[in-house]
Short mmCIF file of C-alpha atoms in Angstrom, two decimals:
data_model
loop_
_atom_site.label_atom_id
_atom_site.label_comp_id
_atom_site.label_asym_id
_atom_site.label_seq_id
_atom_site.Cartn_x
_atom_site.Cartn_y
_atom_site.Cartn_z
CA MET Z 675 -1.15 3.33 14.78
CA ASN Z 676 -3.18 0.07 14.02
CA ASP Z 677 -5.80 -0.90 16.55
CA PRO Z 678 -5.07 -4.20 18.35
CA ARG Z 679 -8.20 -5.72 16.01
CA THR Z 680 -7.03 -4.84 13.88
CA PRO Z 681 -5.29 -7.24 11.92
CA GLY Z 682 -1.71 -7.42 10.30
CA GLY Z 683 -1.42 -3.96 12.63
CA HIS Z 684 1.95 -1.48 12.32
CA ARG Z 685 5.21 -2.54 13.20
CA ARG Z 686 5.52 -0.37 16.22
CA ARG Z 687 2.86 -0.25 19.29
CA ARG Z 688 3.87 3.24 20.06
CA ARG Z 689 0.24 5.35 20.31
CA TRP Z 690 0.67 8.55 17.64
CA ILE Z 691 1.74 11.99 18.01
CA PRO Z 692 -0.92 14.02 17.50
CA ILE Z 693 0.50 16.52 14.31
CA ALA Z 694 -0.27 19.89 13.54
CA VAL Z 695 -0.64 19.64 9.95
CA VAL Z 696 -1.91 23.10 8.41
CA ALA Z 697 -0.44 23.05 4.03
CA ALA Z 698 -2.92 21.41 1.25
CA ALA Z 699 -4.01 18.39 0.82
CA VAL Z 700 -1.63 16.22 -2.54
CA LEU Z 701 -3.55 14.67 -5.00
CA ALA Z 702 -2.41 12.55 -2.40
CA ALA Z 703 1.54 -3.57 17.21
CA SER Z 704 3.27 -7.66 19.27
CA ALA Z 705 3.88 -11.27 18.73
CA GLY Z 706 8.05 -11.45 18.39
CA ALA Z 707 10.75 -9.45 19.14
CA ALA Z 708 11.92 -9.36 14.64
CA ALA Z 709 13.50 -6.45 14.18
CA TYR Z 710 13.68 -4.83 10.95
CA ARG Z 711 16.80 -4.04 8.70
CA LEU Z 712 18.06 -4.01 5.61
CA ARG Z 713 20.74 -4.87 3.21
CA PRO Z 714 23.11 -3.09 1.13
CA ALA Z 715 22.04 -3.01 -1.78
CA SER Z 716 22.94 -4.98 -4.61
CA SER Z 717 24.66 -4.24 -7.75
CA THR Z 718 21.44 -3.19 -9.68
CA GLY Z 719 21.46 0.05 -9.21
CA ALA Z 720 20.73 1.40 -6.01
CA ALA Z 721 20.29 4.91 -4.39
CA PRO Z 722 24.07 5.14 -2.26
CA PRO Z 723 22.53 4.48 1.77
CA PRO Z 724 23.40 4.95 4.75
CA THR Z 725 25.94 2.21 6.81
CA ALA Z 726 23.25 -1.12 6.52
CA PRO Z 727 22.20 -3.37 9.07
CA THR Z 728 21.49 -7.14 8.90
CA ALA Z 729 18.94 -9.16 7.50
CA SER Z 730 16.59 -9.55 9.93
CA THR Z 731 15.05 -12.33 12.07
CA PRO Z 732 11.58 -13.33 10.99
CA PRO Z 733 8.68 -14.56 12.91
CA ALA Z 734 8.81 -18.70 13.91
CA SER Z 735 5.35 -19.00 13.52
CA ALA Z 736 2.29 -17.71 11.56
CA PRO Z 737 0.00 -15.22 12.77
CA PRO Z 738 -3.63 -15.79 14.09
CA ALA Z 739 -6.67 -15.92 12.86
CA SER Z 740 -7.98 -13.31 15.10
CA PRO Z 741 -8.20 -9.71 14.68
CA ARG Z 742 -7.61 -8.32 18.19
CA SER Z 743 -3.67 -10.56 17.57
CA THR Z 744 -0.43 -7.99 17.46
CA PRO Z 745 1.72 -8.85 15.00
CA PRO Z 746 5.79 -8.93 15.60
CA SER Z 747 7.33 -5.63 16.20
CA LEU Z 748 9.59 -4.53 13.51
CA GLY Z 749 12.19 -2.08 16.07
CA PRO Z 750 13.24 1.02 14.05
CA ALA Z 751 15.57 0.75 10.65
CA PRO Z 752 17.76 3.72 9.07
CA ALA Z 753 15.97 6.36 7.36
CA VAL Z 754 15.83 6.35 3.40
CA PRO Z 755 19.19 9.29 2.63
CA PRO Z 756 17.36 12.38 0.78
CA LEU Z 757 15.85 11.94 -1.71
CA SER Z 758 16.74 14.77 -5.05
CA ALA Z 759 13.13 13.65 -7.29
CA LYS Z 760 10.50 13.16 -4.66
CA PRO Z 761 7.53 14.31 -6.24
CA ALA Z 762 6.20 18.48 -4.18
CA PRO Z 763 2.72 18.80 -2.66
CA SER Z 764 0.14 20.90 -4.98
CA SER Z 765 -3.68 21.36 -4.70
CA PRO Z 766 -5.80 20.34 -2.46
CA ALA Z 767 -7.70 19.23 -4.53
CA PRO Z 768 -7.45 15.72 -5.21
CA ALA Z 769 -7.30 15.78 -9.42
CA GLY Z 770 -10.38 13.50 -10.58
CA GLY Z 771 -9.51 10.22 -12.13
CA GLY Z 772 -11.64 7.46 -14.72
CA GLY Z 773 -9.62 7.52 -17.38
CA SER Z 774 -7.52 5.37 -19.09
CA CYS Z 775 -3.83 4.61 -18.86
CA ALA Z 776 -3.42 1.11 -19.98
CA LEU Z 777 0.65 -0.11 -20.43
CA PRO Z 778 3.07 1.59 -21.91
CA ALA Z 779 1.86 4.07 -19.40
CA TYR Z 780 0.98 2.79 -14.99
CA PRO Z 781 -1.56 4.65 -13.11
CA THR Z 782 -1.21 7.80 -12.08
CA PRO Z 783 -3.37 10.54 -10.15
CA ALA Z 784 -5.49 11.44 -13.48
CA CYS Z 785 -6.68 8.22 -14.79
CA THR Z 786 -7.19 6.42 -11.37
CA GLY Z 787 -10.32 7.58 -7.86
CA VAL Z 788 -13.10 9.61 -9.23
CA PRO Z 789 -14.39 11.26 -12.27
CA ALA Z 790 -12.59 14.19 -13.29
CA GLY Z 791 -15.81 17.09 -12.33
CA TRP Z 792 -17.01 14.46 -9.12
CA THR Z 793 -19.48 15.72 -6.31
CA PRO Z 794 -21.58 13.27 -4.57
CA ARG Z 795 -24.97 12.14 -4.84
CA LYS Z 796 -24.10 11.93 -0.96
CA THR Z 797 -21.86 13.01 2.19
CA VAL Z 798 -21.80 10.85 4.76
CA ASP Z 799 -20.34 12.85 8.05
CA GLY Z 800 -18.71 10.32 9.91
CA ASP Z 801 -18.42 6.23 9.14
CA LEU Z 802 -20.00 3.95 6.72
CA LYS Z 803 -21.22 1.04 7.94
CA ILE Z 804 -22.38 -1.50 5.55
CA THR Z 805 -24.91 -4.17 6.61
CA LYS Z 806 -26.95 -5.31 3.67
CA ALA Z 807 -26.07 -8.46 1.32
CA GLY Z 808 -25.57 -6.39 -2.65
CA THR Z 809 -25.41 -3.19 -0.90
CA VAL Z 810 -23.83 -1.44 -3.77
CA ILE Z 811 -22.28 2.43 -3.05
CA GLU Z 812 -21.89 4.82 -5.97
CA ASP Z 813 -20.88 8.80 -5.90
CA HIS Z 814 -20.19 9.08 -1.99
CA LEU Z 815 -18.44 11.32 -0.04
CA VAL Z 816 -17.86 9.70 3.87
CA THR Z 817 -15.53 12.03 6.10
CA GLY Z 818 -15.27 8.62 8.34
CA SER Z 819 -14.04 5.60 7.55
CA ILE Z 820 -16.19 2.20 6.36
CA THR Z 821 -16.67 -0.53 7.09
CA VAL Z 822 -18.42 -3.39 5.07
CA GLN Z 823 -20.15 -6.03 7.44
CA ALA Z 824 -22.55 -7.66 4.76
CA ASP Z 825 -20.75 -9.91 1.20
CA ASN Z 826 -21.04 -8.80 -2.18
CA VAL Z 827 -20.88 -5.80 -1.58
CA THR Z 828 -19.22 -3.54 -4.65
CA ILE Z 829 -18.19 0.34 -4.27
CA ARG Z 830 -17.66 2.56 -6.55
CA ASN Z 831 -16.83 6.06 -7.68
CA THR Z 832 -16.58 7.54 -3.87
CA ARG Z 833 -14.14 9.55 -1.13
CA VAL Z 834 -13.22 8.55 1.88
CA TYR Z 835 -11.38 10.27 4.78
CA GLY Z 836 -10.78 7.26 6.28
CA LYS Z 837 -10.58 4.03 5.88
CA VAL Z 838 -12.05 0.87 4.69
CA ASP Z 839 -12.12 -2.46 5.97
CA ASN Z 840 -13.69 -5.61 5.79
CA PHE Z 841 -12.56 -7.55 7.85
CA ILE Z 842 -14.50 -7.64 10.95
CA GLY Z 843 -14.75 -9.20 14.86
CA ASP Z 844 -14.09 -12.65 13.74
CA ARG Z 845 -15.29 -12.92 9.49
CA ILE Z 846 -13.75 -11.68 6.12
CA TYR Z 847 -17.10 -9.53 4.70
CA GLY Z 848 -16.70 -10.13 0.80
CA PRO Z 849 -16.68 -9.73 -1.67
CA LEU Z 850 -16.08 -6.41 -2.07
CA THR Z 851 -15.92 -5.06 -5.53
CA MET Z 852 -13.94 -1.19 -5.37
CA ILE Z 853 -14.20 0.64 -8.42
CA GLY Z 854 -13.19 4.51 -8.42
CA LEU Z 855 -12.78 4.27 -5.01
CA GLU Z 856 -10.28 6.72 -3.65
CA ALA Z 857 -8.70 6.80 0.04
CA VAL Z 858 -7.87 10.56 0.38
CA ASN Z 859 -7.47 12.72 3.56
CA PRO Z 860 -9.53 15.79 4.33
CA PRO Z 861 -8.57 19.66 2.54
CA GLY Z 862 -6.57 20.88 4.97
CA GLN Z 863 -4.39 17.87 5.77
CA GLU Z 864 -1.81 17.26 4.03
CA PHE Z 865 -0.70 14.57 5.94
CA THR Z 866 -2.59 12.26 7.75
CA THR Z 867 -2.55 11.63 11.35
CA SER Z 868 -3.54 8.36 11.19
CA GLY Z 869 -1.13 5.18 11.10
CA GLU Z 870 -3.95 2.62 10.50
CA TYR Z 871 -3.97 1.17 6.24
CA ALA Z 872 -6.30 2.48 3.84
CA ILE Z 873 -7.80 -0.12 2.37
CA GLY Z 874 -8.26 -4.26 3.77
CA THR Z 875 -7.98 -6.41 4.36
CA ALA Z 876 -8.99 -10.06 2.64
CA SER Z 877 -11.32 -10.09 -0.21
CA PHE Z 878 -11.83 -7.29 -2.22
CA THR Z 879 -10.97 -6.30 -5.78
CA CYS Z 880 -9.71 -2.76 -5.96
CA ARG Z 881 -9.43 -1.42 -9.29
CA ARG Z 882 -9.08 1.87 -11.38
CA CYS Z 883 -8.18 3.00 -6.74
CA LYS Z 884 -6.14 6.12 -5.23
CA ILE Z 885 -4.41 6.05 -2.32
CA VAL Z 886 -2.85 10.04 -1.47
CA ASN Z 887 -0.83 10.74 1.61
CA ARG Z 888 -1.50 8.38 3.27
CA ILE Z 889 1.70 6.49 5.53
CA GLU Z 890 0.12 3.07 4.77
CA GLY Z 891 -1.80 2.12 1.93
CA PHE Z 892 -2.97 -1.31 1.78
CA ARG Z 893 -3.75 -4.63 3.57
CA ALA Z 894 -3.88 -7.82 3.47
CA GLY Z 895 -4.67 -10.52 6.42
CA GLY Z 896 -6.81 -12.48 7.87
CA SER Z 897 -5.80 -15.66 7.62
CA GLY Z 898 -8.10 -18.25 9.30
CA SER Z 899 -10.75 -16.45 8.95
CA ALA Z 900 -14.07 -17.27 7.72
CA ASN Z 901 -15.07 -16.25 4.49
CA PHE Z 902 -10.85 -15.66 3.83
CA GLY Z 903 -10.14 -14.75 -0.05
CA PRO Z 904 -8.08 -13.57 -2.30
CA ILE Z 905 -7.14 -9.72 -3.68
CA LEU Z 906 -6.36 -8.39 -6.87
CA ILE Z 907 -5.50 -5.48 -6.88
CA GLU Z 908 -4.66 -3.83 -10.97
CA ASP Z 909 -4.61 -0.61 -12.38
CA SER Z 910 -4.30 1.84 -9.05
CA PHE Z 911 -2.29 4.78 -7.98
CA VAL Z 912 -0.65 4.60 -4.57
CA GLN Z 913 2.15 7.55 -3.13
CA LEU Z 914 2.53 6.88 0.95
CA ALA Z 915 4.03 9.93 2.55
CA VAL Z 916 5.37 10.67 6.45
CA PRO Z 917 4.96 14.08 7.33
CA PRO Z 918 8.35 15.63 9.06
CA GLY Z 919 9.98 15.09 11.72
CA LEU Z 920 7.66 11.61 12.11
CA CYS Z 921 10.06 9.40 11.32
CA ALA Z 922 12.86 10.64 13.76
CA SER Z 923 9.51 10.12 16.24
CA GLU Z 924 7.21 8.24 15.34
CA ASP Z 925 9.35 5.52 12.24
CA PRO Z 926 6.10 4.03 10.87
CA HIS Z 927 8.49 1.67 8.67
CA GLY Z 928 5.29 2.22 5.11
CA ASP Z 929 4.07 -0.42 3.40
CA GLY Z 930 2.14 0.29 0.23
CA ILE Z 931 0.73 -3.37 0.12
CA GLN Z 932 1.92 -5.93 3.71
CA GLY Z 933 0.53 -9.33 3.61
CA TYR Z 934 0.68 -10.61 7.01
CA GLY Z 935 -1.85 -13.92 6.85
CA GLY Z 936 -2.76 -12.50 3.44
CA PRO Z 937 -4.29 -14.69 1.28
CA PRO Z 938 -2.13 -15.21 -2.47
CA ILE Z 939 -2.55 -11.53 -3.84
CA THR Z 940 -2.64 -9.99 -7.24
CA LEU Z 941 -1.06 -6.84 -8.27
CA ARG Z 942 -1.59 -5.41 -11.64
CA HIS Z 943 -0.55 -2.21 -13.49
CA ASN Z 944 -0.45 -0.36 -10.54
CA THR Z 945 1.76 3.17 -9.81
CA ILE Z 946 2.78 2.49 -5.50
CA ASP Z 947 5.27 5.85 -4.95
CA GLN Z 948 6.68 5.45 -1.09
CA ARG Z 949 9.44 8.23 -2.00
CA LEU Z 950 7.99 10.57 0.11
CA ASP Z 951 8.68 8.33 3.42
CA ASP Z 952 11.75 8.57 4.78
CA CYS Z 953 11.14 6.08 7.10
CA PRO Z 954 10.39 2.94 4.52
CA THR Z 955 9.07 -0.69 4.28
CA ALA Z 956 8.55 -1.48 0.96
CA PRO Z 957 5.78 -0.35 -2.11
CA VAL Z 958 5.41 -3.97 -2.18
CA PHE Z 959 5.79 -6.65 0.99
CA ILE Z 960 5.16 -9.86 1.40
CA PRO Z 961 7.72 -11.00 3.82
CA ALA Z 962 8.12 -15.28 4.56
CA GLY Z 963 7.26 -15.67 8.95
CA GLN Z 964 4.45 -14.12 8.87
CA GLY Z 965 1.68 -16.04 7.50
CA ASN Z 966 0.97 -14.59 3.53
CA ASN Z 967 0.07 -15.98 0.83
CA GLY Z 968 1.79 -15.29 -1.84
CA GLY Z 969 1.24 -13.93 -5.44
CA ALA Z 970 1.35 -12.35 -8.38
CA ILE Z 971 2.89 -9.54 -9.37
CA ASP Z 972 3.20 -7.86 -13.24
CA ASP Z 973 3.50 -4.89 -14.32
CA ASN Z 974 3.33 -1.97 -12.04
CA LEU Z 975 5.64 0.66 -11.22
CA LEU Z 976 7.39 1.26 -8.00
CA ALA Z 977 9.86 3.82 -6.83
CA GLY Z 978 10.95 4.08 -3.47
CA GLY Z 979 10.81 2.21 -0.27
CA GLY Z 980 14.33 0.61 1.86
CA TYR Z 981 13.66 -2.01 -1.80
CA SER Z 982 11.18 -1.47 -3.55
CA LEU Z 983 9.51 -4.94 -4.02
CA ARG Z 984 11.26 -7.70 -1.19
CA LEU Z 985 9.12 -11.09 -2.31
CA THR Z 986 9.82 -13.81 0.05
CA GLY Z 987 6.16 -15.48 1.98
CA GLY Z 988 4.97 -16.80 -2.11
CA PRO Z 989 4.78 -19.02 -3.74
CA PHE Z 990 4.24 -16.49 -5.73
CA THR Z 991 3.13 -17.68 -10.30
CA SER Z 992 4.62 -14.80 -11.23
CA VAL Z 993 7.09 -12.05 -10.78
CA THR Z 994 7.03 -10.32 -14.85
CA GLY Z 995 7.81 -6.65 -16.09
CA ASN Z 996 7.62 -5.10 -12.69
CA LYS Z 997 9.93 -1.50 -13.29
CA ILE Z 998 11.72 0.04 -10.76
CA VAL Z 999 12.31 4.03 -10.45
CA GLN Z 1000 16.15 4.12 -11.15
CA GLY Z 1001 17.66 5.76 -8.00
CA THR Z 1002 15.49 5.74 -5.95
CA PRO Z 1003 15.06 3.40 -3.26
CA ALA Z 1004 17.65 2.77 -0.64
CA TYR Z 1005 19.36 0.00 -0.36
CA GLY Z 1006 18.85 -2.04 -3.59
CA PRO Z 1007 15.65 -2.33 -6.30
CA VAL Z 1008 14.36 -5.99 -4.81
CA GLU Z 1009 14.96 -7.77 -1.92
CA VAL Z 1010 12.74 -11.71 -3.71
CA THR Z 1011 13.36 -15.67 -2.56
CA CYS Z 1012 14.09 -16.81 -6.18
CA GLY Z 1013 13.01 -20.53 -5.02
CA GLU Z 1014 9.22 -19.37 -4.44
CA ILE Z 1015 9.08 -17.29 -7.46
CA ASP Z 1016 7.98 -19.41 -10.53
CA GLU Z 1017 8.44 -16.88 -13.20
CA TRP Z 1018 10.80 -14.15 -13.53
CA SER Z 1019 11.18 -11.79 -16.25
CA GLY Z 1020 11.11 -8.47 -17.53
CA ASN Z 1021 11.68 -6.48 -14.73
CA ALA Z 1022 14.10 -3.42 -15.00
CA LEU Z 1023 15.42 -1.28 -13.08
CA VAL Z 1024 13.97 2.39 -15.04
CA THR Z 1025 13.63 6.15 -15.68
CA TYR Z 1026 10.22 7.72 -15.59
CA ASP Z 1027 8.61 11.08 -16.26
CA TRP Z 1028 5.81 11.19 -13.16
CA ALA Z 1029 3.83 14.03 -15.43
CA THR Z 1030 3.15 11.10 -18.12
CA GLY Z 1031 2.99 8.33 -16.72
CA ARG Z 1032 5.39 6.73 -19.16
CA ILE Z 1033 9.24 5.09 -18.77
CA LYS Z 1034 11.74 7.71 -20.58
CA LYS Z 1035 14.65 4.69 -20.44
CA GLU Z 1036 14.40 1.18 -19.27
CA VAL Z 1037 18.89 1.62 -17.30
CA LYS Z 1038 18.94 -2.34 -16.75
CA LYS Z 1039 17.51 -5.31 -16.21
CA ILE Z 1040 16.80 -7.16 -12.28
CA THR Z 1041 18.57 -10.48 -13.12
CA GLU Z 1042 17.97 -11.44 -9.61
CA CYS Z 1043 16.08 -14.20 -10.57
CA GLY Z 1044 16.95 -14.82 -13.90
#
C-alpha cells in the first residue's frame, strides 16, 4: 500500500500482509468513498465477465497538492476471471534491453531496460538520494529506491529494486529524464511485496523503461506543487502482477499508469500487460473527478484490466493507434468520455504474438468515439 504522504496512493487503506514469495523473478490511500465498479462488456469483443456492477461515482473535487493527502478510496471490484493466455514466469534475471522495437513492433523486455549483457558499474545497497542539480546516474544497481531531490537529473541504464520518485515534500523535482531504467524485483523474488508505484510523479520522461512484476506501474500526480509539469512515457514495457491469493485478501487494484492530480501525460508506443493481475483497474487509468489533465495516448499495446483503456479525465488531444489484445480485458476494451477526446482513430482489438512483439491480426475496430 502506498505511504499516505505519496501522491495518489492506492485506493485501499489496508496495510500489506507480508507475502512469502519463493519463485524466481520474471521478465519481470482516503478522501472520498467512491466505489470502484465496472460495467458489463460492450460489443467490442471483451472476454465474458462476471456479473458487473454499476459505474463508480467520482470524488467531487480535485486532489490537494500536498503529498500527505490521501486519495479517494476505491472499494473492491469483482475479480477478473482467469485468462487462458497469461504470461508464464520464466528466468530469474530480467532479459537485457536496449534494442529497437519500432512500429509495427511493440516494446518487449528484450528492447527495454538495461542493455543485454549489462553489469553495473556501481551498486548502491539501500536507497539512493540525488540532491545535486544536473546529476547523471548511469549503470547503477540500486537495491532500494531512488529519490530525486534535484532538478535536471538523468538516470540511464540503471536497475532499481524499489521505486523512483521525484515528488518530495511539496515539490516536484524536474525535469527528470530516465532512459533504459528498469524497476524489477530482486533475484529470488518473483512478485513485489509492496503496493508502491514503480515510477512517479510529474515532470519526467521515461524512454525504453521496463517495469516487471509490480502491482503498480507509473503514477502521475502532484497537481499544484512547485515545478509540476508534463509526463512523457514512450517505447517502454510494463508487466503488472499480483501474488497468488492477494486479490482475495487485499484486492489492490493496480494500474499500468494512474493519474491522480496528474499533469498532461503523453503515452506513446508502450506495451502495458496486466494479464497477471486478477483484480486490476486498468493498464491505463486517467479518470475524471481526480484532478487530471488528460494528454495524448497513441500507438500503445494494452492487455488485461477490467477495461484496458479508461480515459475520462481529459482533455485528450489524441487517442489513436492503440491496440488491445482480444479476450484480455474483463468487461470491455475501453471506458472513455468521447467529449474529452479531440482525435480518435486507429484503435482496435487485435491478436498478438508476445514472443515477437508483433500484431498477428486486427480483429475489430474500436469505434466508441467514431
